[in-house]
Amino acid sequence: MSRTQADDAPRLDVEDTGDEVRLVAAGAWHLTTGRAAEKLVDGVQLGQKRRVVMDLSQVTELDTAGSWLLHRLRASLEFAGARVELTGLPENRRTLITEVESHVPEPWAPRRQPWTWTRIPEIVGRRSVLIGEDVVAVLNVLGAFTVGLIGCLAHPSRLRWNSILYHIDTTGRGAVPIMVLMSTLIGAIVAQQGAFYLRRFGADVFVVDLVGVLALRELGVLLTAIMFAGRSGSAFTAEIGSMKMREEIDALTVMGVRPLEVLIIPRLIALMLALPALTFISDMAALFGAMIVAITYVGLSPDAFMIQLLDAIDLETFMIGIVKAPFMALIIGLVACVEGMKVEGSAESLGRQTTTSVVKAIFMVIVVDGIFAVFFATVGI
């Protein structure tokens, strides 16, 4: 340590005169020397002295951190029963310490509420209000998207094709490798488990029917939509949320540019075009994984697998999964955009809304899939 640093180091000398104790603070008491100053404050042990004089005339530098440590020392002595007097303070430093004393935070205590039977209806009511607000927000964005899309279709020059193609590339083409890998593995696992249990009844060949119908009707589109919600939905929420944090959305409005046409419409269109294509790829990957298992585990030949598959499925089965994809993409995009617009001015808010976006999108995807399943069963498809 250099000589200058040694001179600036905080010091706290104790002088016991019998009737009183003088605490002489010297050196620099600021943020840089705060760790050393805190050790000095914690090391003060005065016993049962009734009068303490804190002499601060030799303090060379003092900031908020140093003032807080001196205030903490004074408060601890007074709490122990001593009467503390501050001396040697110029007017500006006395004002600083006074401000620190008047802004002491209250100690944190966990919120405790007595258990009552009314808490359950209260919690349910609050959650219902929040769900209602989310539904209204999604419907507002959906209505604005519909009106804006009609306006863009009436004037195609307003559509931002570069942005649409960019988002199709990032959300669609970029997701192909992980989607193919996951779908292939899921198709193979379902085929292996189905063949294992069907073999007990001598019907392991019908695993082709099981995987074919399940992959095309439910598994392919549902798996793709869930992956889409976790990958692209969270990205959209983070992008829009960070733009709102930096007030870029307000800047677009000031420049006369509608954020809906720039941020939301291209993303929703890209999702609604990319998800059906990814669903088709996911279907083919799941069937490929099932075929590998059927050949190696069940003992079917590739020709027998294809014949059995074509007997089990038809165009209607394939189209059921594809028809669901745009609706799921729309739900994912709406939830992602709404949660992105809710982001406030902190990184904590951005992370919270991104997580909420993924959870809500996955939940809504499963709900929409259930609604379609009931609808198709009702009409006999």
Short mmCIF file of C-alpha atoms in Angstrom, two decimals:
data_model
loop_
_atom_site.label_atom_id
_atom_site.label_comp_id
_atom_site.label_asym_id
_atom_site.label_seq_id
_atom_site.Cartn_x
_atom_site.Cartn_y
_atom_site.Cartn_z
CA MET A 1 0.00 0.00 0.00
CA SER A 2 1.37 3.40 -0.98
CA ARG A 3 1.90 6.23 1.48
CA THR A 4 -1.05 8.17 0.06
CA GLN A 5 -3.36 5.19 0.48
CA ALA A 6 -2.11 4.68 4.06
CA ASP A 7 -2.86 8.32 4.90
CA ASP A 8 -6.37 8.01 3.45
CA ALA A 9 -7.14 4.77 5.30
CA PRO A 10 -9.98 5.17 7.83
CA ARG A 11 -9.07 5.13 11.52
CA LEU A 12 -11.11 5.03 14.68
CA ASP A 13 -9.30 5.71 17.96
CA VAL A 14 -10.86 5.16 21.37
CA GLU A 15 -9.88 7.51 24.24
CA ASP A 16 -11.35 6.64 27.64
CA THR A 17 -11.16 9.62 30.06
CA GLY A 18 -13.16 7.99 32.80
CA ASP A 19 -16.32 10.08 32.67
CA GLU A 20 -16.69 9.74 28.93
CA VAL A 21 -15.30 7.97 25.92
CA ARG A 22 -14.05 9.87 22.89
CA LEU A 23 -14.22 8.12 19.52
CA VAL A 24 -11.91 9.96 17.14
CA ALA A 25 -12.59 9.14 13.48
CA ALA A 26 -9.91 10.06 10.97
CA GLY A 27 -8.96 9.43 7.38
CA ALA A 28 -11.24 8.84 4.40
CA TRP A 29 -14.67 7.37 5.08
CA HIS A 30 -16.15 6.67 1.68
CA LEU A 31 -17.28 3.80 -0.56
CA THR A 32 -13.78 2.71 -1.58
CA THR A 33 -12.63 2.31 2.04
CA GLY A 34 -16.01 1.06 3.24
CA ARG A 35 -14.90 -2.51 3.97
CA ALA A 36 -12.07 -1.37 6.25
CA ALA A 37 -14.31 1.23 7.92
CA GLU A 38 -16.99 -1.37 8.57
CA LYS A 39 -14.47 -3.59 10.37
CA LEU A 40 -13.54 -0.63 12.59
CA VAL A 41 -17.18 0.07 13.42
CA ASP A 42 -17.91 -3.58 14.21
CA GLY A 43 -14.86 -3.74 16.48
CA VAL A 44 -15.99 -0.98 18.86
CA GLN A 45 -16.71 -2.39 22.36
CA LEU A 46 -17.29 0.27 25.05
CA GLY A 47 -19.01 -1.65 27.81
CA GLN A 48 -21.44 0.34 30.02
CA LYS A 49 -20.23 3.89 29.28
CA ARG A 50 -23.02 6.46 29.60
CA ARG A 51 -21.49 9.32 27.58
CA VAL A 52 -19.73 9.02 24.22
CA VAL A 53 -18.29 11.85 22.12
CA MET A 54 -17.69 11.12 18.44
CA ASP A 55 -15.03 13.53 17.14
CA LEU A 56 -15.20 13.73 13.34
CA SER A 57 -12.93 16.75 12.85
CA GLN A 58 -10.09 14.62 11.44
CA VAL A 59 -12.20 12.92 8.76
CA THR A 60 -10.70 13.96 5.42
CA GLU A 61 -13.32 12.56 3.06
CA LEU A 62 -16.94 11.57 3.70
CA ASP A 63 -19.68 10.30 1.40
CA THR A 64 -23.03 8.57 1.84
CA ALA A 65 -21.45 5.17 2.55
CA GLY A 66 -19.20 6.61 5.27
CA SER A 67 -22.07 8.60 6.75
CA TRP A 68 -24.15 5.46 6.94
CA LEU A 69 -21.38 3.60 8.83
CA LEU A 70 -20.98 6.47 11.31
CA HIS A 71 -24.74 6.61 11.79
CA ARG A 72 -24.82 2.85 12.37
CA LEU A 73 -22.11 3.20 15.02
CA ARG A 74 -24.00 6.01 16.76
CA ALA A 75 -27.29 4.10 16.63
CA SER A 76 -25.73 0.94 18.11
CA LEU A 77 -24.22 2.92 20.99
CA GLU A 78 -27.50 4.69 21.73
CA PHE A 79 -29.33 1.38 21.59
CA ALA A 80 -26.90 0.09 24.25
CA GLY A 81 -27.90 3.00 26.52
CA ALA A 82 -25.16 5.56 25.85
CA ARG A 83 -25.69 9.26 25.12
CA VAL A 84 -23.77 10.10 21.94
CA GLU A 85 -22.65 13.57 20.86
CA LEU A 86 -21.19 14.41 17.44
CA THR A 87 -18.48 17.10 17.28
CA GLY A 88 -16.14 18.49 14.67
CA LEU A 89 -18.64 18.42 11.81
CA PRO A 90 -18.82 21.24 9.26
CA GLU A 91 -22.28 22.26 8.13
CA ASN A 92 -22.28 20.32 4.83
CA ARG A 93 -21.27 17.03 6.48
CA ARG A 94 -23.77 17.52 9.29
CA THR A 95 -26.48 17.93 6.61
CA LEU A 96 -25.32 14.73 4.90
CA ILE A 97 -25.47 12.70 8.11
CA THR A 98 -28.87 14.18 8.93
CA GLU A 99 -30.20 13.10 5.53
CA VAL A 100 -28.82 9.59 6.04
CA GLU A 101 -30.49 9.40 9.45
CA SER A 102 -33.84 10.44 7.98
CA HIS A 103 -33.74 7.79 5.24
CA VAL A 104 -33.01 4.66 7.23
CA PRO A 105 -34.90 1.75 5.60
CA GLU A 106 -37.22 -0.28 7.74
CA PRO A 107 -36.06 -3.85 8.38
CA TRP A 108 -37.65 -6.31 6.02
CA ALA A 109 -40.20 -8.65 7.49
CA PRO A 110 -42.15 -11.31 5.62
CA ARG A 111 -45.75 -10.47 5.01
CA ARG A 112 -47.91 -12.46 7.37
CA GLN A 113 -51.63 -12.78 6.99
CA PRO A 114 -53.83 -14.72 9.34
CA TRP A 115 -55.47 -17.70 7.73
CA THR A 116 -59.15 -17.12 7.11
CA TRP A 117 -61.79 -18.84 5.02
CA THR A 118 -62.13 -15.68 2.94
CA ARG A 119 -58.56 -15.94 1.61
CA ILE A 120 -59.38 -18.72 -0.83
CA PRO A 121 -62.21 -16.77 -2.54
CA GLU A 122 -59.99 -13.69 -2.49
CA ILE A 123 -57.13 -15.48 -4.23
CA VAL A 124 -59.52 -17.02 -6.76
CA GLY A 125 -61.07 -13.61 -7.40
CA ARG A 126 -57.72 -11.90 -7.91
CA ARG A 127 -56.56 -14.62 -10.29
CA SER A 128 -59.84 -14.41 -12.18
CA VAL A 129 -59.43 -10.66 -12.59
CA LEU A 130 -55.87 -11.14 -13.91
CA ILE A 131 -57.04 -13.83 -16.33
CA GLY A 132 -59.83 -11.52 -17.52
CA GLU A 133 -57.34 -8.71 -18.10
CA ASP A 134 -55.11 -11.06 -20.09
CA VAL A 135 -58.06 -12.18 -22.22
CA VAL A 136 -59.02 -8.57 -22.92
CA ALA A 137 -55.43 -7.70 -23.83
CA VAL A 138 -55.15 -10.66 -26.21
CA LEU A 139 -58.48 -9.80 -27.85
CA ASN A 140 -57.36 -6.18 -28.25
CA VAL A 141 -54.18 -7.26 -30.00
CA LEU A 142 -56.14 -9.80 -32.09
CA GLY A 143 -58.62 -7.13 -33.18
CA ALA A 144 -55.86 -4.66 -33.98
CA PHE A 145 -54.01 -7.38 -35.89
CA THR A 146 -57.12 -8.24 -37.92
CA VAL A 147 -57.81 -4.61 -38.79
CA GLY A 148 -54.17 -3.94 -39.58
CA LEU A 149 -53.89 -7.08 -41.70
CA ILE A 150 -56.99 -6.13 -43.71
CA GLY A 151 -55.46 -2.69 -44.25
CA CYS A 152 -52.18 -4.20 -45.36
CA LEU A 153 -53.93 -6.62 -47.73
CA ALA A 154 -55.86 -3.69 -49.21
CA HIS A 155 -52.56 -1.85 -49.64
CA PRO A 156 -49.87 -4.56 -50.06
CA SER A 157 -47.12 -1.97 -50.09
CA ARG A 158 -47.67 -1.53 -46.34
CA LEU A 159 -46.69 -5.13 -45.67
CA ARG A 160 -43.06 -5.39 -44.59
CA TRP A 161 -42.03 -8.39 -46.65
CA ASN A 162 -38.39 -8.20 -45.60
CA SER A 163 -39.40 -8.42 -41.95
CA ILE A 164 -41.82 -11.31 -42.65
CA LEU A 165 -39.17 -13.28 -44.54
CA TYR A 166 -36.60 -12.57 -41.84
CA HIS A 167 -38.86 -13.92 -39.10
CA ILE A 168 -39.81 -16.94 -41.21
CA ASP A 169 -36.11 -17.67 -41.57
CA THR A 170 -35.31 -17.26 -37.87
CA THR A 171 -38.39 -19.01 -36.49
CA GLY A 172 -38.80 -21.60 -39.25
CA ARG A 173 -35.54 -22.61 -40.88
CA GLY A 174 -33.57 -22.07 -37.69
CA ALA A 175 -35.83 -24.47 -35.78
CA VAL A 176 -35.62 -27.34 -38.29
CA PRO A 177 -32.59 -29.20 -36.80
CA ILE A 178 -33.86 -29.34 -33.22
CA MET A 179 -37.40 -30.09 -34.43
CA VAL A 180 -36.24 -33.02 -36.58
CA LEU A 181 -34.11 -34.41 -33.76
CA MET A 182 -36.86 -34.19 -31.15
CA SER A 183 -39.59 -35.55 -33.41
CA THR A 184 -37.45 -38.47 -34.56
CA LEU A 185 -36.67 -39.43 -30.97
CA ILE A 186 -40.30 -39.08 -29.84
CA GLY A 187 -41.55 -41.13 -32.80
CA ALA A 188 -39.00 -43.84 -32.08
CA ILE A 189 -39.85 -43.94 -28.36
CA VAL A 190 -43.60 -44.12 -28.97
CA ALA A 191 -43.09 -46.90 -31.53
CA GLN A 192 -40.85 -48.92 -29.22
CA GLN A 193 -43.20 -48.63 -26.26
CA GLY A 194 -46.25 -49.41 -28.40
CA ALA A 195 -44.60 -52.46 -29.95
CA PHE A 196 -43.48 -53.68 -26.52
CA TYR A 197 -47.02 -53.71 -25.12
CA LEU A 198 -48.79 -54.80 -28.32
CA ARG A 199 -46.43 -57.78 -28.61
CA ARG A 200 -48.21 -59.41 -25.67
CA PHE A 201 -51.30 -59.72 -27.84
CA GLY A 202 -49.45 -60.67 -31.00
CA ALA A 203 -50.40 -57.34 -32.57
CA ASP A 204 -47.06 -55.56 -32.65
CA VAL A 205 -47.50 -54.87 -36.37
CA PHE A 206 -50.29 -52.45 -35.49
CA VAL A 207 -47.73 -50.12 -33.90
CA VAL A 208 -47.49 -48.61 -37.38
CA ASP A 209 -51.16 -47.63 -37.22
CA LEU A 210 -50.70 -46.27 -33.70
CA VAL A 211 -47.72 -44.07 -34.50
CA GLY A 212 -49.09 -42.97 -37.89
CA VAL A 213 -52.41 -41.71 -36.55
CA LEU A 214 -50.92 -40.30 -33.35
CA ALA A 215 -48.10 -38.44 -35.09
CA LEU A 216 -50.22 -36.92 -37.85
CA ARG A 217 -53.25 -35.97 -35.75
CA GLU A 218 -51.75 -34.94 -32.42
CA LEU A 219 -48.11 -35.61 -31.73
CA GLY A 220 -46.48 -33.72 -34.59
CA VAL A 221 -48.39 -30.45 -34.30
CA LEU A 222 -48.48 -30.45 -30.49
CA LEU A 223 -44.77 -31.13 -30.08
CA THR A 224 -43.93 -28.53 -32.71
CA ALA A 225 -46.18 -25.90 -31.12
CA ILE A 226 -44.70 -26.48 -27.65
CA MET A 227 -41.18 -26.20 -29.02
CA PHE A 228 -42.25 -23.11 -30.94
CA ALA A 229 -43.64 -21.49 -27.80
CA GLY A 230 -40.44 -22.10 -25.88
CA ARG A 231 -38.14 -21.04 -28.70
CA SER A 232 -39.82 -18.34 -30.78
CA GLY A 233 -42.48 -17.11 -28.34
CA SER A 234 -39.91 -16.30 -25.67
CA ALA A 235 -37.71 -14.60 -28.28
CA PHE A 236 -40.58 -12.37 -29.42
CA THR A 237 -41.41 -11.41 -25.84
CA ALA A 238 -37.78 -10.58 -25.09
CA GLU A 239 -37.37 -8.55 -28.29
CA ILE A 240 -40.52 -6.46 -27.82
CA GLY A 241 -39.89 -6.13 -24.08
CA SER A 242 -36.34 -4.87 -24.55
CA MET A 243 -37.56 -2.37 -27.15
CA LYS A 244 -40.13 -1.11 -24.68
CA MET A 245 -37.49 -0.83 -21.95
CA ARG A 246 -35.34 1.34 -24.24
CA GLU A 247 -38.44 3.39 -25.26
CA GLU A 248 -37.97 2.42 -28.91
CA ILE A 249 -41.70 1.71 -29.26
CA ASP A 250 -42.48 5.25 -28.08
CA ALA A 251 -39.93 6.54 -30.57
CA LEU A 252 -41.70 4.70 -33.40
CA THR A 253 -45.00 6.28 -32.39
CA VAL A 254 -43.41 9.74 -32.29
CA MET A 255 -42.01 9.22 -35.80
CA GLY A 256 -45.52 8.39 -37.06
CA VAL A 257 -44.86 4.65 -37.51
CA ARG A 258 -47.47 2.25 -36.15
CA PRO A 259 -45.75 -0.31 -33.89
CA LEU A 260 -48.47 -2.82 -34.80
CA GLU A 261 -47.47 -2.86 -38.47
CA VAL A 262 -43.75 -2.92 -37.68
CA LEU A 263 -43.54 -5.32 -34.75
CA ILE A 264 -46.64 -7.50 -34.46
CA ILE A 265 -48.10 -8.13 -37.93
CA PRO A 266 -44.83 -9.42 -39.50
CA ARG A 267 -44.18 -11.71 -36.55
CA LEU A 268 -47.68 -13.19 -36.48
CA ILE A 269 -47.73 -13.75 -40.24
CA ALA A 270 -44.31 -15.41 -40.06
CA LEU A 271 -45.45 -17.71 -37.26
CA MET A 272 -48.65 -18.69 -39.08
CA LEU A 273 -46.65 -19.59 -42.19
CA ALA A 274 -43.73 -21.28 -40.47
CA LEU A 275 -45.59 -23.53 -38.01
CA PRO A 276 -47.54 -25.57 -40.64
CA ALA A 277 -44.30 -26.19 -42.54
CA LEU A 278 -42.53 -27.25 -39.36
CA THR A 279 -45.49 -29.46 -38.46
CA PHE A 280 -45.13 -31.30 -41.77
CA ILE A 281 -41.40 -31.76 -41.16
CA SER A 282 -42.10 -32.94 -37.60
CA ASP A 283 -44.65 -35.48 -38.89
CA MET A 284 -42.17 -36.91 -41.36
CA ALA A 285 -39.41 -37.06 -38.75
CA ALA A 286 -41.67 -38.87 -36.26
CA LEU A 287 -42.69 -41.40 -38.92
CA PHE A 288 -39.05 -41.89 -39.85
CA GLY A 289 -38.13 -42.60 -36.22
CA ALA A 290 -41.04 -45.04 -35.98
CA MET A 291 -39.92 -46.78 -39.17
CA ILE A 292 -36.40 -47.28 -37.81
CA VAL A 293 -37.83 -48.91 -34.68
CA ALA A 294 -40.29 -51.01 -36.71
CA ILE A 295 -37.46 -52.33 -38.86
CA THR A 296 -34.96 -53.00 -36.06
CA TYR A 297 -37.24 -53.90 -33.14
CA VAL A 298 -40.43 -55.30 -34.66
CA GLY A 299 -38.79 -56.89 -37.71
CA LEU A 300 -40.90 -55.26 -40.42
CA SER A 301 -39.41 -54.54 -43.81
CA PRO A 302 -39.54 -50.96 -45.18
CA ASP A 303 -42.12 -52.02 -47.79
CA ALA A 304 -44.34 -53.66 -45.17
CA PHE A 305 -44.09 -50.55 -42.99
CA MET A 306 -45.17 -48.26 -45.84
CA ILE A 307 -48.07 -50.54 -46.85
CA GLN A 308 -49.30 -50.75 -43.26
CA LEU A 309 -48.92 -46.97 -42.84
CA LEU A 310 -50.86 -46.11 -46.01
CA ASP A 311 -53.66 -48.44 -44.91
CA ALA A 312 -53.86 -46.69 -41.53
CA ILE A 313 -53.81 -43.04 -42.58
CA ASP A 314 -55.35 -40.92 -45.28
CA LEU A 315 -55.32 -37.29 -46.40
CA GLU A 316 -57.94 -36.36 -43.81
CA THR A 317 -55.73 -37.62 -40.96
CA PHE A 318 -52.79 -35.63 -42.30
CA MET A 319 -54.80 -32.42 -42.76
CA ILE A 320 -56.20 -32.49 -39.22
CA GLY A 321 -52.74 -31.81 -37.81
CA ILE A 322 -51.88 -29.21 -40.44
CA VAL A 323 -55.14 -27.30 -39.92
CA LYS A 324 -54.40 -26.86 -36.20
CA ALA A 325 -50.98 -25.31 -36.81
CA PRO A 326 -51.97 -21.74 -37.89
CA PHE A 327 -54.35 -21.36 -34.95
CA MET A 328 -51.70 -22.50 -32.50
CA ALA A 329 -49.18 -20.17 -34.11
CA LEU A 330 -51.60 -17.27 -33.77
CA ILE A 331 -52.13 -18.06 -30.07
CA ILE A 332 -48.38 -18.26 -29.44
CA GLY A 333 -47.73 -14.99 -31.26
CA LEU A 334 -50.54 -13.11 -29.51
CA VAL A 335 -49.45 -14.24 -26.05
CA ALA A 336 -45.81 -13.42 -26.81
CA CYS A 337 -46.61 -9.92 -28.08
CA VAL A 338 -48.99 -9.12 -25.20
CA GLU A 339 -46.47 -10.21 -22.58
CA GLY A 340 -43.74 -8.25 -24.34
CA MET A 341 -45.83 -5.08 -24.15
CA LYS A 342 -46.25 -5.62 -20.40
CA VAL A 343 -42.52 -5.32 -19.74
CA GLU A 344 -41.59 -2.40 -17.50
CA GLY A 345 -38.26 -0.68 -17.05
CA SER A 346 -36.25 -3.41 -15.33
CA ALA A 347 -34.42 -6.57 -16.32
CA GLU A 348 -36.41 -8.44 -13.65
CA SER A 349 -39.64 -7.49 -15.41
CA LEU A 350 -38.25 -8.68 -18.74
CA GLY A 351 -37.30 -12.07 -17.34
CA ARG A 352 -40.62 -12.47 -15.52
CA GLN A 353 -42.72 -11.65 -18.58
CA THR A 354 -40.63 -13.91 -20.81
CA THR A 355 -41.17 -16.83 -18.45
CA THR A 356 -44.87 -16.00 -18.18
CA SER A 357 -45.13 -15.87 -21.97
CA VAL A 358 -43.74 -19.39 -22.39
CA VAL A 359 -45.96 -20.86 -19.65
CA LYS A 360 -49.13 -19.20 -20.92
CA ALA A 361 -48.40 -20.08 -24.55
CA ILE A 362 -47.81 -23.77 -23.77
CA PHE A 363 -50.96 -23.88 -21.65
CA MET A 364 -53.06 -22.25 -24.38
CA VAL A 365 -51.61 -24.57 -27.04
CA ILE A 366 -52.72 -27.60 -25.04
CA VAL A 367 -56.17 -26.05 -24.47
CA VAL A 368 -56.60 -25.29 -28.18
CA ASP A 369 -55.51 -28.83 -29.07
CA GLY A 370 -58.13 -30.21 -26.67
CA ILE A 371 -60.81 -27.99 -28.20
CA PHE A 372 -59.92 -29.24 -31.68
CA ALA A 373 -59.93 -32.85 -30.47
CA VAL A 374 -63.45 -32.46 -29.05
CA PHE A 375 -64.63 -30.66 -32.19
CA PHE A 376 -63.28 -33.29 -34.59
CA ALA A 377 -64.71 -36.09 -32.44
CA THR A 378 -68.09 -34.36 -32.44
CA VAL A 379 -68.24 -34.03 -36.24
CA GLY A 380 -66.95 -37.59 -36.65
CA ILE A 381 -63.57 -36.85 -38.22
#
